[in-house]
Each structure stands twice: as C-alpha cells, then as structure tokens.
Amino acid sequence: MPELNLTSAPAHLRHGSSIGQPLTRRDGVLKVKGQATYAADNHPPGMLFAVMAVSSIAHGRVTSLDVAAAKRHPGVIEIMTPDHKPQLAIDPEIKTNPFVFRMEVLQSNEVRYANQPIAVVIAETLEAATEGAALLAPRYEMLPALVGLDAGESFVPPVVGVGNPTENHRGDIEAGLAAADKRIEAVYETPPQYHNAMEPHAIVAHWDGDNLSVDMPTQGLMLSLGRIAELFGIAPDKIHIRSPFLGGGFGSKGLMAGPPVLGLMAAKLVGRPVKLVLRREQMYGPVGHRAPTRQRLRIGADGEGRLTALDHHARTVSSTFDDFYEPAADASHTLYAAPAIRTSHDAVRVNTGTPLFMRAPGEATGSIALESAIDEMAWACGIDPLAFRLKNYAEVEPITGKPFSSKALRACYDQGAARFGWSRRPLQPRQMRDDAGFLVGWGMGTATFPALMFQAEARAAIRRDGTGAMEIGAHDMGQGAWTALAQIAADAVGLDIDRVTFKAGTSDLPDAGIAGGSAHTATAGAAIHSAGAAVIAKLADLATHDERSPLFGAGNAGVIARDGRLIRRDDESRSESYTEILARAGVAEVEARGTGAPNPTAMEEYAMHAHGAVFAEVKVDPELGQVRVTRMVGAFAAGRIVNPHLVKSQLFGGMIWGMSFALHEEAITDRRSGRIMNANLGEYHIPVNADVPPLDVVTVEEHDPHVNALGIKGVGEIGITGSAGAVANAVWHATGVRVRRFPIRIEELLT
Amino acid sequence: MKQFDYVRPATVAEAVAAAAQPGATYLAAGTNLLDLMKGGVSRPDRLVDVTHLEGLDRIERLADGSLRIGALVSNADLAHDAGFAKSYPAVAEALLSGASAQLRNAATVGGNLLQRTRCAYFYDTASRCNKREAGSGCDARDGENRTHAVLGWSKSCIATNPSDFCVPLVALDAIVEIEGKSGRREITLDELHRLPGNTPERESALEPCDLIVAVRLPPAARGFAAHARYLKVRERTSYAFAIVSAAAALRIENGKIAEARLALGGVAAKPWRARAAEDVLKGVAPTADAFREAAWRALTDAKPSGDNAYKIELARRIVVRALTLAAAGTPARIPALPASPFASTSGAIHA
Ligand SMILES: Cc1cc2nc3c(=O)[nH]c(=O)nc-3n(C[C@H](O)[C@H](O)[C@H](O)COP(=O)(O)OP(=O)(O)OC[C@H]3O[C@@H](n4cnc5c(N)ncnc54)[C@H](O)[C@@H]3O)c2cc1C
Ligand code: SF4
C-alpha cells in the first residue's frame, strides 16, 4: 500500500503537548478528495466480482439452485455452492474461542435466517454476477419461522454480552419493594436495529499460492487474521490484511462474519483476485444486529424519593445456532444507589442472523428503559427528575460497592442543567407551549459506559534524522484514530506530530487489539505511550552513558524528551538533540516496543466508568403527533480528552443515535416470514439533517489516575446512553403520554 | 442485472414507436425504476430513455392562462421556478416535501406521476403481491400494514400511491397530456391512477406505449394562489413518504369560501380528491367548525385495511389543519421545512 499522505503542518506548533489539541482529522483531505482507499476501492489486475445469493426464507432448506442457468449467463465464471467450494480447514461452526461468530459459508443447505448466503456467483462484471445470482432461482423446503420476543420457550442464557453473568443481585429486592412507599412496574420494548455502517462489508481477496492478501474493513485486524488462518489452515504470517479506513463499523465489523470468508473462498476457487461487496439489504442478516428487547422494571422508593429497590429484567433473542445476548439489564448496575438491585435476562431463539454488539450493546437498550423508568418514578414521587437522580446519586458502584476510579457525574448534571436551563422546567407534563402552539417537553437521562482496556502493543523508533516512527495495527473507523493516536504518538516520542511517521491499519503491525468497547484510544494509546517511553529510555541510555554528551551522568536526575531533544531534568541548560545522540553513537535508529493492557489490581479496586448527563427539548404537534427534537445538551466526563474536536464529533454522533433510538430506528420484521421489510436506507429510518437540532456538548474536566497511564476513558458509545431516554422523557413531558415501545410512533401520540 | 436493450430516441414519435415492443418500459430519471430493476421487481427487456426527447423540459404559460409543464422538467426545477411557486404554491410545497434534494434534482414530472407504490411487499419479490404478479395474493393484508390505505382499497390490494406532487395536482384539476399509438389525448389527473378493485396490477389509465408528455394546470388553478397549502405528516422531517398528507386550496371572497379544493395523499391507491368535503365548504365562512365538518365528509368512507385505523383520525386532523393553514394565507416564501407541521418553526434549516 502506498504511504498514506496524511496532512501534516498543523496550525500551531506543539511542543510535547499534542494531546489535548483540537486537530481536525489528518486523513480529512484524503477523504474529501476521494483518495482514501476503502476496501472496495481496490482493483488488483485480473479481479473478478463475486455476488452472494441469499435466502428469501428464514427457516428451512435450499432444495435446488438453477446453477446451469446462472452459468449460461454471459460473463459468469463460477458458481460456488455447498457442493462446489474450496474446503475449509476447520468446521466453521466450531467455537475455537469466545470471539468466534458462527457463520454460513455454504457448509450445508440449511437456512437459518432470511438473507443468509446460499451461493456465490463469480463473474467478469458485477452486473453479470448479480444477474447470475438472480438466475439461480432457489427453491426451498420451508419450515415455520420463529419470529419475535415470544417465538418460543424462553431460557436463561449462560452469559450475556461478552461473558457477563446473566443475573446479578445485591440486597433483597422483594423486601425493598415491600418497604417502598411508591412502586412502579413498567415494561419497555426496543426493536431489532441494524448497524447500517455507511460502508457495506466488503472484501478484495487475492491468493498467491499460500500467500493471501486481503483488503477488508475490520475493527479487529488480529482477530480477523487469526480466524482466517484457522479457517484456511494457513500460517498467520502468510496473510496480509489492509484496513486503513472503515466507513463505520459500530461493532458489525468486529468479528469475522460469513460474507468476507465467502470472498476468500471464491478467490481460492477461481484462482484469481475476487471482490465481494454486500448490497445494503444483505447487511440485514449475516453481519450482526442489535437484538430486540422487552424489559420489565420494578422500582421502589421511600417517602423521600430514595430508591429502595431496582429490579431490571430483560428478555431478548438470539439466533437458533449461536449465542449473543444483549445485556440490557446490566445498565442498572452502575447508576442509581438502590440498596437492593437485581438484574436478570432470559431469551428465546428466533430465525435471525445472530445478534452482535452494536454501538453501546446492552447500555443503549438498557439505558432507554432504565432512564424512562427512573423518570416515571421521579414523577410518581413528585420530584424533579434531576433532583431525583441526585437524591439517588451513587457514591460507590451500587452493584459491587466498589469506589469509582473517578466520577464527575455531579459536575455533568450541574453543567448540563445550567447550559440547558433545566431549573425552569415545570414538574407537570403538558405545561409548556411555544408561540406556534406546539407542546414543548424537557427530558433528561444519565449516560454511562464502562471504561474498558484491552491488550495492545506498539513499536516506536527514533531516527538519526530527528524523526520518529510509531507503528500499531490500529483501526480508524471514522472516529479519528489516524489523528488521535498520532497525537499520543507525538507526545510519546517528544516530537512535533509532523515529524512522526504514524503507521496503522495493516496486519503486519503490532497488535492493537480491537476497536470496540470504546477502548481503542485508551488501549492503543497506552501501548503507544509505553513504546514511546521505552524508546526514549534507550535514547537516554545512549546519551547519559556517553561522556561526550552534555547529558553524561544524568542517569539519576533523568531527562525530559521535548521537541526532539533530551533535556536534563534538573538543569534545562544541558540538552542534546536526538540527531546528535544517534549520530555520535553511530546508530541509524533506536526502537522499542511497549504494551497497553488492563491493570488487574486497579480493576479489582475500582469501578471504572465514563458518565454524562443529557438534556433534550422536544416539540410535539398536539393534534398530529409528529415529534421534533429542538435542542439537546450533553455534558460528559470521560477522563482525558485527547482531541476535543474528535471527541465532540463522537458525542454528537452518539446523541443523534440516541435520538434515533427513541424516535426512528426499527427493523420491521414480517411476523410470518421473518423477513425484514425495510432493509434499505430509504425506509430504515435514521434522522436526516433536518431532524438534527443544534447539539451542545460539554466535556467536563476529569482526571482519572487509575484507568490507564493516560487517564483516557473513551467516548465512542456513551453518547447514545442517556440521550435516548432524554428524548423519550421529553416526549412524555410534552404530551403526558408515556410511550414504552420504541421507537415512539405518531399513532401513540394521537390523543 | 438482467440484460436489456437501451434506446434513446430523439423525438416523441420515435419513443412511442420504440416502446411498442413487448417488455419495453420508459425510463426517465430512473430514481424509481432503477431501484425496481435492481430489486428484481421490474425486469424490462428494453428501456426507452425519454430524457433526451426534444421540447419536454419546458414550463410554458399558455394563452388561455393555463400552465403546461413538460414531462421532463425536474421536480426541483419546477419547485424552484419562482413564477410557478407563486402561482401554485401548494404544488411547489408538495414537491419540496418529497424525497431528498438529490432525488428531486433528478426526478422528472412524468416519473413522479407514475412512481410505483412503496408497499414493502410489492418490493419484496419473495412476498405474494397481486400488483406485482396478478392473482398471487396480497401479503400486506395480514402483514405489516400500518401505513397502508384507508380509502378505496380492495381485498386484492391495500397499497397507497406515494406521490406528494400528485396531491395538489389532483386538487387543482390538473390534466395529463399523453402521446400514444393512436396520437395525442388528454385525461384528468384524477383519471390517471386507478383504484385496485380486482385488478391492482393495472395501476393507471395508460395503455402500453402511452407516454406522458406534459401536465397542464387549467386557468382556474391560479385562483387559489393566495390560500393554498400542502401538509404532510411523516416519520422524520425529510426524506420520508407521507403517512397522510393533504393539499388544501381556497378561494376566499368577502370572508366566505367561494371555492375549495381538497385532496389527500397516502390514503389510497390514487391521490384522493375529497369532493364531498369541498362541497360543504362552498359559500361558508372559513371557520374551525366548517373545516371539521369537511374533514368528516372527506373520510366518511374510510375504513382500516389493517393496523392503520389511526390514519383515519390523523387524516381528519390533517384536513382541518391544512384548511386552517390555507385560510390563514399562503406564506410569502415556501417554508424552510416545506409541508411540515413544523414549517412555522423559526430558524429551521432547509430540509
Ligand atoms: C428514497 C426515496 C424517497 C422518496 N421519497 C418521496 C417522497 O417523499 N415523496 C414523493 O412524492 N416521492 C418520493 N420519492 C419518489 C420520487 O419522487 C420518484 O422516484 C420520482 O419522482 C420518479 O421520477 P423519475 O423521473 O426518476 O422516474 P423513473 O424512475 O424513471 O420512472 C418511474 C416510472 O414512470 C414511468 N415513466 C417515467 N416517465 C414517464 C413518461 N413521461 N411517460 C410514461 N411513463 C413514464 C417509468 O416507466 C417508470 O415506471 C422517493 C424516492 C426515493 C428513491
Ligand atoms: S397491498 Fe397491493 S402492492 Fe402491497 S402486497 Fe398487497 S397487492 Fe401488493
């Protein structure tokens, strides 16, 4: 791959303080000019096009495919079917590790959900492959489809999310409810939702003997590499994956799913490079989604409005063949100081592709239910929703009793409420109207997301010409990793950002872990930080041990790396440039590696979460029921802010997604066939620009010495939480109608 | 994609001749047709591209005071034609409330008139659909149908016509000029779309080869310019089809309604002219009571076709609101959020 020509020459020179600067994204110019190559932009010579044929039934068996008709179509080269395909080295159904996503790669004729791949047509052109797929005219033996939250017997899954216990409790719920002055019980429903990243899943695969070159968007280069290696029985070092840019992932590009594997198989079958890109509707099935939930909350409060019990149960679904359970009820673990908390889950199996983590998995679904229920309880107690939340402010993590590593939520409430003007909110609903007669409502929600860390490694180098390099197989999903991680890298090696070559996005670089769990900047950043420290230490060794250096003997005092020089800590007049040190030592460069990882001791000791408070204003047409969000303010405390500009964008995106959750998003599933009836961006509604109000984001100062060396908590997902509930609560406050099924529809407001 | 012939005639006569072959379809901007082809819903053998036909891209004022809009005028050009928007404000507002700016730039007048229903079962080729495949059944009837028809539907089909443009057009007695095998003829827009009955596959009064060449607004249509609005309730502020919409146009003389025009969108397989409601408004003062009475009249025959009973009440309220807005007077400029209930919201950014 050609070197990425990232914009350097930042507006101001930064000496040792790239972190904290609001740089615009360094890959922005490339993207605006269309020069950023996404996977599907690659066209190796001799490349063919592969198109998947997908099932139109949700359950049954493919009984015939008209392979002959497809083959006759001009331009069609090969048809890959269960009877005609390269063999894999292992059964794709085997879970070799917990991060294996079961996939359909033509291992049988069985159909387990609608839009499941059932064959692949490979042709000279995309058009020929597309028509070839249509000509296959599959016939099926159909079985009844399991659809919806009541599709069958429910069961208690062994774990929810990624290894979370299905049930948690602290204190005695029934006693807490019995002792309560006020009790509410409410059931909320959230629909299936699909990630719908702008860039569809795509792969360009090229086998050269046993060597495999892959262009593919992935949120986990090393996970993908490992999975490809085991599926095809080849050594990981024979595989090279390039994933410099993702057009969004939101979790759906985290685990290796079936379609890219089919692309690899197709390339193997024909012995030529192959490109396979999913059509929009094909993304509604094999690449994960957010499962629907039905959540029951039972809450008790005493006469003063203090919670006595919080019981949160979530029903969800998984596929008939794999396990992923949306951990919705877990949202109740961290926010409110109820002496008795219980969270539990059960599930039914349905004929759907396996659900997967989707931006704030569990937190998003759980948050809208919890924040709605808290709002209902505040109203039942006759207390302002913010005052109610403050009364029940958790000083320690309620479910574990652990102290927080840091928690500036009170400041978020204060600053957000002040910005919004919350104190003028009437307690009663349906009290406010604007000049035009629209109902006006104000709602709020608390945001929270765990501060996670995964494992990562980075390699740093300092060169004799005074430049540096930082290498890490990190992922830019559009969130700005090319920029934020380069800022951390610049500070880590004590150079201006334009003097550091930052390499990321390919599988031959050190493992950056996955870009997920809002932990990528924290994890990759920690590795970069420690690699930088290690390389500076090596450089310092060269200088402090060399009597010709002005830094000779500074070993104990130590040196500071700044602006390409090492400076004696206790005497700034004594310093030497990197160039001088390396030239004298006669070495071209020094290099070192560093790692980022969770700190088990700190995790044992502390609960680690980012927090926030979101305030929303909606207007509702009193007769016609149409809702418009007119204002949103979010105040978030998420540790150190590496790049305020990018962080704001992440939080804006999250808040818009939250409003989308409350008002727009839903995959409409035909209850008989299990097919999704709006599998396109015209009818799967997300907010358009005209729906998005002025958004105001405040980042609240927060220093966290425990989460990681840089004190970063991550902002990728938290924006959705709190926001969805804030909008829903504002709709109630505007209308007096409590809608508990999301998204809120016009007909529910036609009172 | 299925292979097909593509021809690009230069004249109307050549186009009609080129379309005579079975399996031929006219292609305008393709914003609807190409989606249908990609989804396998339409599989034409020949596309007759009409976008290069001479003389169909003009907006002309005729001597008798009517306006003739060529079939190839884009939705955006028509809506942004200042003279047009001034004379037929509800039509311009309806156009600007449809689809997105990009689609409106491409979409043509003729194509908008003949766009197909958005019934999801029609688009899903694995579903049974009488419109797509005559006699196969209708999976919408017991399916996801909260946005389907409440007027004029039949057991065979409960789909709606999705066009916004057609709603004020039918209210204003628009006329469609057609060139066919046996020459030129004209019909009213009201006659263009058919109700499903037992033959939902026959959507319009057009015969094979019939080409829409223009839409004409009769001289009387200008008479409503001072009191004409389009109102569209939808699930987001832009880029969504109407759940229910209404075009209301009034001629008010001496404080009384001299003449009223009212049509509903999103409720039936055709833009729904509510003549009975117009009748009750004739000669009365524009009051809330009169508008409520009109709304009841407009929906007398409505019945739910599925999970959509709410649309009937919503339609009544929309009628009342649209008439109220029309009576209040056409705004000097088309609102930044055209046809939205929130059109009056200040500071809104253009949809
Ligand atoms: C995502 C999306 C959202 C949309 N939202 C809205 C909306 O909110 N409101 C709304 O009103 N519309 C909406 N539309 C529909 C849009 O208005 C139509 O697609 C467009 O008007 C069709 O015009 P066209 O020129 O592209 O027609 P084409 O797609 O080229 O043709 C449509 C049909 O008309 C026939 N045809 C075209 N021209 C002629 C002619 N002169 N004579 C005879 N037959 C002809 C074609 O054969 C074809 O059957 C939306 C479309 C999309 C894709
Ligand atoms: S309502 Fe009409 S268009 Fe929809 S499935 Fe039924 S027959 Fe087809």
PDB file of N, CA and C in Angstrom, chain B residues 7-52:
ATOM      1  N   VAL B   7     -32.502   2.136 -25.523  1.00  0.00           N
ATOM      2  CA  VAL B   7     -32.598   3.025 -26.684  1.00  0.00           C
ATOM      3  C   VAL B   7     -32.878   4.439 -26.219  1.00  0.00           C
ATOM      4  N   ARG B   8     -32.381   5.382 -26.990  1.00  0.00           N
ATOM      5  CA  ARG B   8     -32.527   6.773 -26.590  1.00  0.00           C
ATOM      6  C   ARG B   8     -33.081   7.583 -27.743  1.00  0.00           C
ATOM      7  N   PRO B   9     -34.396   7.519 -27.934  1.00  0.00           N
ATOM      8  CA  PRO B   9     -34.997   8.231 -29.067  1.00  0.00           C
ATOM      9  C   PRO B   9     -34.879   9.745 -28.889  1.00  0.00           C
ATOM     10  N   ALA B  10     -34.961  10.436 -30.033  1.00  0.00           N
ATOM     11  CA  ALA B  10     -34.823  11.891 -30.002  1.00  0.00           C
ATOM     12  C   ALA B  10     -36.171  12.591 -30.092  1.00  0.00           C
ATOM     13  N   THR B  11     -37.159  11.880 -30.585  1.00  0.00           N
ATOM     14  CA  THR B  11     -38.465  12.534 -30.710  1.00  0.00           C
ATOM     15  C   THR B  11     -39.535  11.682 -30.033  1.00  0.00           C
ATOM     16  N   VAL B  12     -40.649  12.339 -29.743  1.00  0.00           N
ATOM     17  CA  VAL B  12     -41.756  11.653 -29.085  1.00  0.00           C
ATOM     18  C   VAL B  12     -42.258  10.499 -29.959  1.00  0.00           C
ATOM     19  N   ALA B  13     -42.365  10.761 -31.250  1.00  0.00           N
ATOM     20  CA  ALA B  13     -42.870   9.709 -32.141  1.00  0.00           C
ATOM     21  C   ALA B  13     -41.948   8.489 -32.121  1.00  0.00           C
ATOM     22  N   GLU B  14     -40.649   8.749 -32.144  1.00  0.00           N
ATOM     23  CA  GLU B  14     -39.705   7.623 -32.084  1.00  0.00           C
ATOM     24  C   GLU B  14     -39.822   6.872 -30.761  1.00  0.00           C
ATOM     25  N   ALA B  15     -40.048   7.623 -29.708  1.00  0.00           N
ATOM     26  CA  ALA B  15     -40.150   6.992 -28.397  1.00  0.00           C
ATOM     27  C   ALA B  15     -41.351   6.059 -28.350  1.00  0.00           C
ATOM     28  N   VAL B  16     -42.474   6.556 -28.828  1.00  0.00           N
ATOM     29  CA  VAL B  16     -43.690   5.731 -28.801  1.00  0.00           C
ATOM     30  C   VAL B  16     -43.482   4.489 -29.660  1.00  0.00           C
ATOM     31  N   ALA B  17     -42.831   4.674 -30.782  1.00  0.00           N
ATOM     32  CA  ALA B  17     -42.569   3.515 -31.640  1.00  0.00           C
ATOM     33  C   ALA B  17     -41.626   2.534 -30.950  1.00  0.00           C
ATOM     34  N   ALA B  18     -40.616   3.086 -30.291  1.00  0.00           N
ATOM     35  CA  ALA B  18     -39.633   2.214 -29.639  1.00  0.00           C
ATOM     36  C   ALA B  18     -40.249   1.440 -28.482  1.00  0.00           C
ATOM     37  N   ALA B  19     -41.302   2.002 -27.895  1.00  0.00           N
ATOM     38  CA  ALA B  19     -41.919   1.348 -26.741  1.00  0.00           C
ATOM     39  C   ALA B  19     -42.944   0.303 -27.148  1.00  0.00           C
ATOM     40  N   ALA B  20     -43.161   0.184 -28.462  1.00  0.00           N
ATOM     41  CA  ALA B  20     -44.205  -0.741 -28.919  1.00  0.00           C
ATOM     42  C   ALA B  20     -43.839  -2.194 -28.670  1.00  0.00           C
ATOM     43  N   GLN B  21     -42.572  -2.453 -28.596  1.00  0.00           N
ATOM     44  CA  GLN B  21     -42.111  -3.829 -28.392  1.00  0.00           C
ATOM     45  C   GLN B  21     -42.534  -4.337 -27.004  1.00  0.00           C
ATOM     46  N   PRO B  22     -43.012  -5.581 -26.885  1.00  0.00           N
ATOM     47  CA  PRO B  22     -43.384  -6.084 -25.552  1.00  0.00           C
ATOM     48  C   PRO B  22     -42.166  -6.085 -24.632  1.00  0.00           C
ATOM     49  N   GLY B  23     -42.391  -5.782 -23.373  1.00  0.00           N
ATOM     50  CA  GLY B  23     -41.282  -5.763 -22.415  1.00  0.00           C
ATOM     51  C   GLY B  23     -40.535  -4.442 -22.388  1.00  0.00           C
ATOM     52  N   ALA B  24     -41.028  -3.450 -23.154  1.00  0.00           N
ATOM     53  CA  ALA B  24     -40.363  -2.145 -23.158  1.00  0.00           C
ATOM     54  C   ALA B  24     -40.955  -1.263 -22.069  1.00  0.00           C
ATOM     55  N   THR B  25     -40.102  -0.435 -21.483  1.00  0.00           N
ATOM     56  CA  THR B  25     -40.539   0.498 -20.445  1.00  0.00           C
ATOM     57  C   THR B  25     -39.852   1.826 -20.660  1.00  0.00           C
ATOM     58  N   TYR B  26     -40.583   2.898 -20.378  1.00  0.00           N
ATOM     59  CA  TYR B  26     -39.943   4.209 -20.443  1.00  0.00           C
ATOM     60  C   TYR B  26     -39.054   4.404 -19.223  1.00  0.00           C
ATOM     61  N   LEU B  27     -37.932   5.000 -19.495  1.00  0.00           N
ATOM     62  CA  LEU B  27     -37.026   5.370 -18.401  1.00  0.00           C
ATOM     63  C   LEU B  27     -36.905   6.882 -18.374  1.00  0.00           C
ATOM     64  N   ALA B  28     -37.249   7.481 -17.249  1.00  0.00           N
ATOM     65  CA  ALA B  28     -36.969   8.915 -17.094  1.00  0.00           C
ATOM     66  C   ALA B  28     -35.703   9.020 -16.248  1.00  0.00           C
ATOM     67  N   ALA B  29     -35.762   9.643 -15.089  1.00  0.00           N
ATOM     68  CA  ALA B  29     -34.537   9.764 -14.291  1.00  0.00           C
ATOM     69  C   ALA B  29     -34.159   8.433 -13.638  1.00  0.00           C
ATOM     70  N   GLY B  30     -35.094   7.526 -13.580  1.00  0.00           N
ATOM     71  CA  GLY B  30     -34.776   6.201 -13.053  1.00  0.00           C
ATOM     72  C   GLY B  30     -34.702   6.117 -11.544  1.00  0.00           C
ATOM     73  N   THR B  31     -35.079   7.149 -10.845  1.00  0.00           N
ATOM     74  CA  THR B  31     -34.935   7.094  -9.385  1.00  0.00           C
ATOM     75  C   THR B  31     -35.875   6.063  -8.775  1.00  0.00           C
ATOM     76  N   ASN B  32     -36.928   5.742  -9.463  1.00  0.00           N
ATOM     77  CA  ASN B  32     -37.795   4.668  -9.006  1.00  0.00           C
ATOM     78  C   ASN B  32     -37.540   3.400  -9.821  1.00  0.00           C
ATOM     79  N   LEU B  33     -37.509   3.567 -11.120  1.00  0.00           N
ATOM     80  CA  LEU B  33     -37.414   2.387 -11.986  1.00  0.00           C
ATOM     81  C   LEU B  33     -36.122   1.596 -11.760  1.00  0.00           C
ATOM     82  N   LEU B  34     -35.002   2.272 -11.608  1.00  0.00           N
ATOM     83  CA  LEU B  34     -33.744   1.527 -11.441  1.00  0.00           C
ATOM     84  C   LEU B  34     -33.728   0.756 -10.130  1.00  0.00           C
ATOM     85  N   ASP B  35     -34.302   1.351  -9.081  1.00  0.00           N
ATOM     86  CA  ASP B  35     -34.411   0.603  -7.821  1.00  0.00           C
ATOM     87  C   ASP B  35     -35.247  -0.656  -8.019  1.00  0.00           C
ATOM     88  N   LEU B  36     -36.325  -0.498  -8.768  1.00  0.00           N
ATOM     89  CA  LEU B  36     -37.193  -1.657  -9.011  1.00  0.00           C
ATOM     90  C   LEU B  36     -36.459  -2.719  -9.821  1.00  0.00           C
ATOM     91  N   MET B  37     -35.642  -2.281 -10.737  1.00  0.00           N
ATOM     92  CA  MET B  37     -34.884  -3.244 -11.549  1.00  0.00           C
ATOM     93  C   MET B  37     -33.809  -3.931 -10.711  1.00  0.00           C
ATOM     94  N   LYS B  38     -33.153  -3.164  -9.860  1.00  0.00           N
ATOM     95  CA  LYS B  38     -32.120  -3.777  -9.025  1.00  0.00           C
ATOM     96  C   LYS B  38     -32.720  -4.796  -8.079  1.00  0.00           C
ATOM     97  N   GLY B  39     -33.934  -4.533  -7.633  1.00  0.00           N
ATOM     98  CA  GLY B  39     -34.585  -5.458  -6.705  1.00  0.00           C
ATOM     99  C   GLY B  39     -35.290  -6.600  -7.410  1.00  0.00           C
ATOM    100  N   GLY B  40     -35.226  -6.625  -8.744  1.00  0.00           N
ATOM    101  CA  GLY B  40     -35.889  -7.713  -9.469  1.00  0.00           C
ATOM    102  C   GLY B  40     -37.398  -7.567  -9.524  1.00  0.00           C
ATOM    103  N   VAL B  41     -37.916  -6.395  -9.152  1.00  0.00           N
ATOM    104  CA  VAL B  41     -39.368  -6.181  -9.178  1.00  0.00           C
ATOM    105  C   VAL B  41     -39.814  -5.909 -10.611  1.00  0.00           C
ATOM    106  N   SER B  42     -39.047  -5.080 -11.316  1.00  0.00           N
ATOM    107  CA  SER B  42     -39.284  -4.863 -12.747  1.00  0.00           C
ATOM    108  C   SER B  42     -38.126  -5.504 -13.495  1.00  0.00           C
ATOM    109  N   ARG B  43     -38.449  -6.245 -14.530  1.00  0.00           N
ATOM    110  CA  ARG B  43     -37.378  -6.847 -15.334  1.00  0.00           C
ATOM    111  C   ARG B  43     -37.636  -6.556 -16.808  1.00  0.00           C
ATOM    112  N   PRO B  44     -37.551  -5.285 -17.191  1.00  0.00           N
ATOM    113  CA  PRO B  44     -37.845  -4.944 -18.590  1.00  0.00           C
ATOM    114  C   PRO B  44     -36.799  -5.510 -19.545  1.00  0.00           C
ATOM    115  N   ASP B  45     -37.240  -5.727 -20.791  1.00  0.00           N
ATOM    116  CA  ASP B  45     -36.310  -6.173 -21.830  1.00  0.00           C
ATOM    117  C   ASP B  45     -35.708  -4.985 -22.561  1.00  0.00           C
ATOM    118  N   ARG B  46     -36.415  -3.870 -22.490  1.00  0.00           N
ATOM    119  CA  ARG B  46     -35.931  -2.708 -23.249  1.00  0.00           C
ATOM    120  C   ARG B  46     -36.278  -1.445 -22.468  1.00  0.00           C
ATOM    121  N   LEU B  47     -35.279  -0.609 -22.317  1.00  0.00           N
ATOM    122  CA  LEU B  47     -35.523   0.695 -21.702  1.00  0.00           C
ATOM    123  C   LEU B  47     -35.529   1.746 -22.790  1.00  0.00           C
ATOM    124  N   VAL B  48     -36.600   2.494 -22.824  1.00  0.00           N
ATOM    125  CA  VAL B  48     -36.691   3.600 -23.772  1.00  0.00           C
ATOM    126  C   VAL B  48     -36.448   4.874 -22.960  1.00  0.00           C
ATOM    127  N   ASP B  49     -35.236   5.365 -23.084  1.00  0.00           N
ATOM    128  CA  ASP B  49     -34.840   6.530 -22.286  1.00  0.00           C
ATOM    129  C   ASP B  49     -35.462   7.780 -22.890  1.00  0.00           C
ATOM    130  N   VAL B  50     -36.330   8.416 -22.143  1.00  0.00           N
ATOM    131  CA  VAL B  50     -37.042   9.575 -22.696  1.00  0.00           C
ATOM    132  C   VAL B  50     -36.369  10.896 -22.336  1.00  0.00           C
ATOM    133  N   THR B  51     -35.255  10.822 -21.619  1.00  0.00           N
ATOM    134  CA  THR B  51     -34.702  12.077 -21.089  1.00  0.00           C
ATOM    135  C   THR B  51     -34.081  12.968 -22.152  1.00  0.00           C
ATOM    136  N   HIS B  52     -33.931  12.443 -23.395  1.00  0.00           N
ATOM    137  CA  HIS B  52     -33.360  13.301 -24.428  1.00  0.00           C
ATOM    138  C   HIS B  52     -34.397  13.729 -25.459  1.00  0.00           C
TER     139      HIS B  52
END
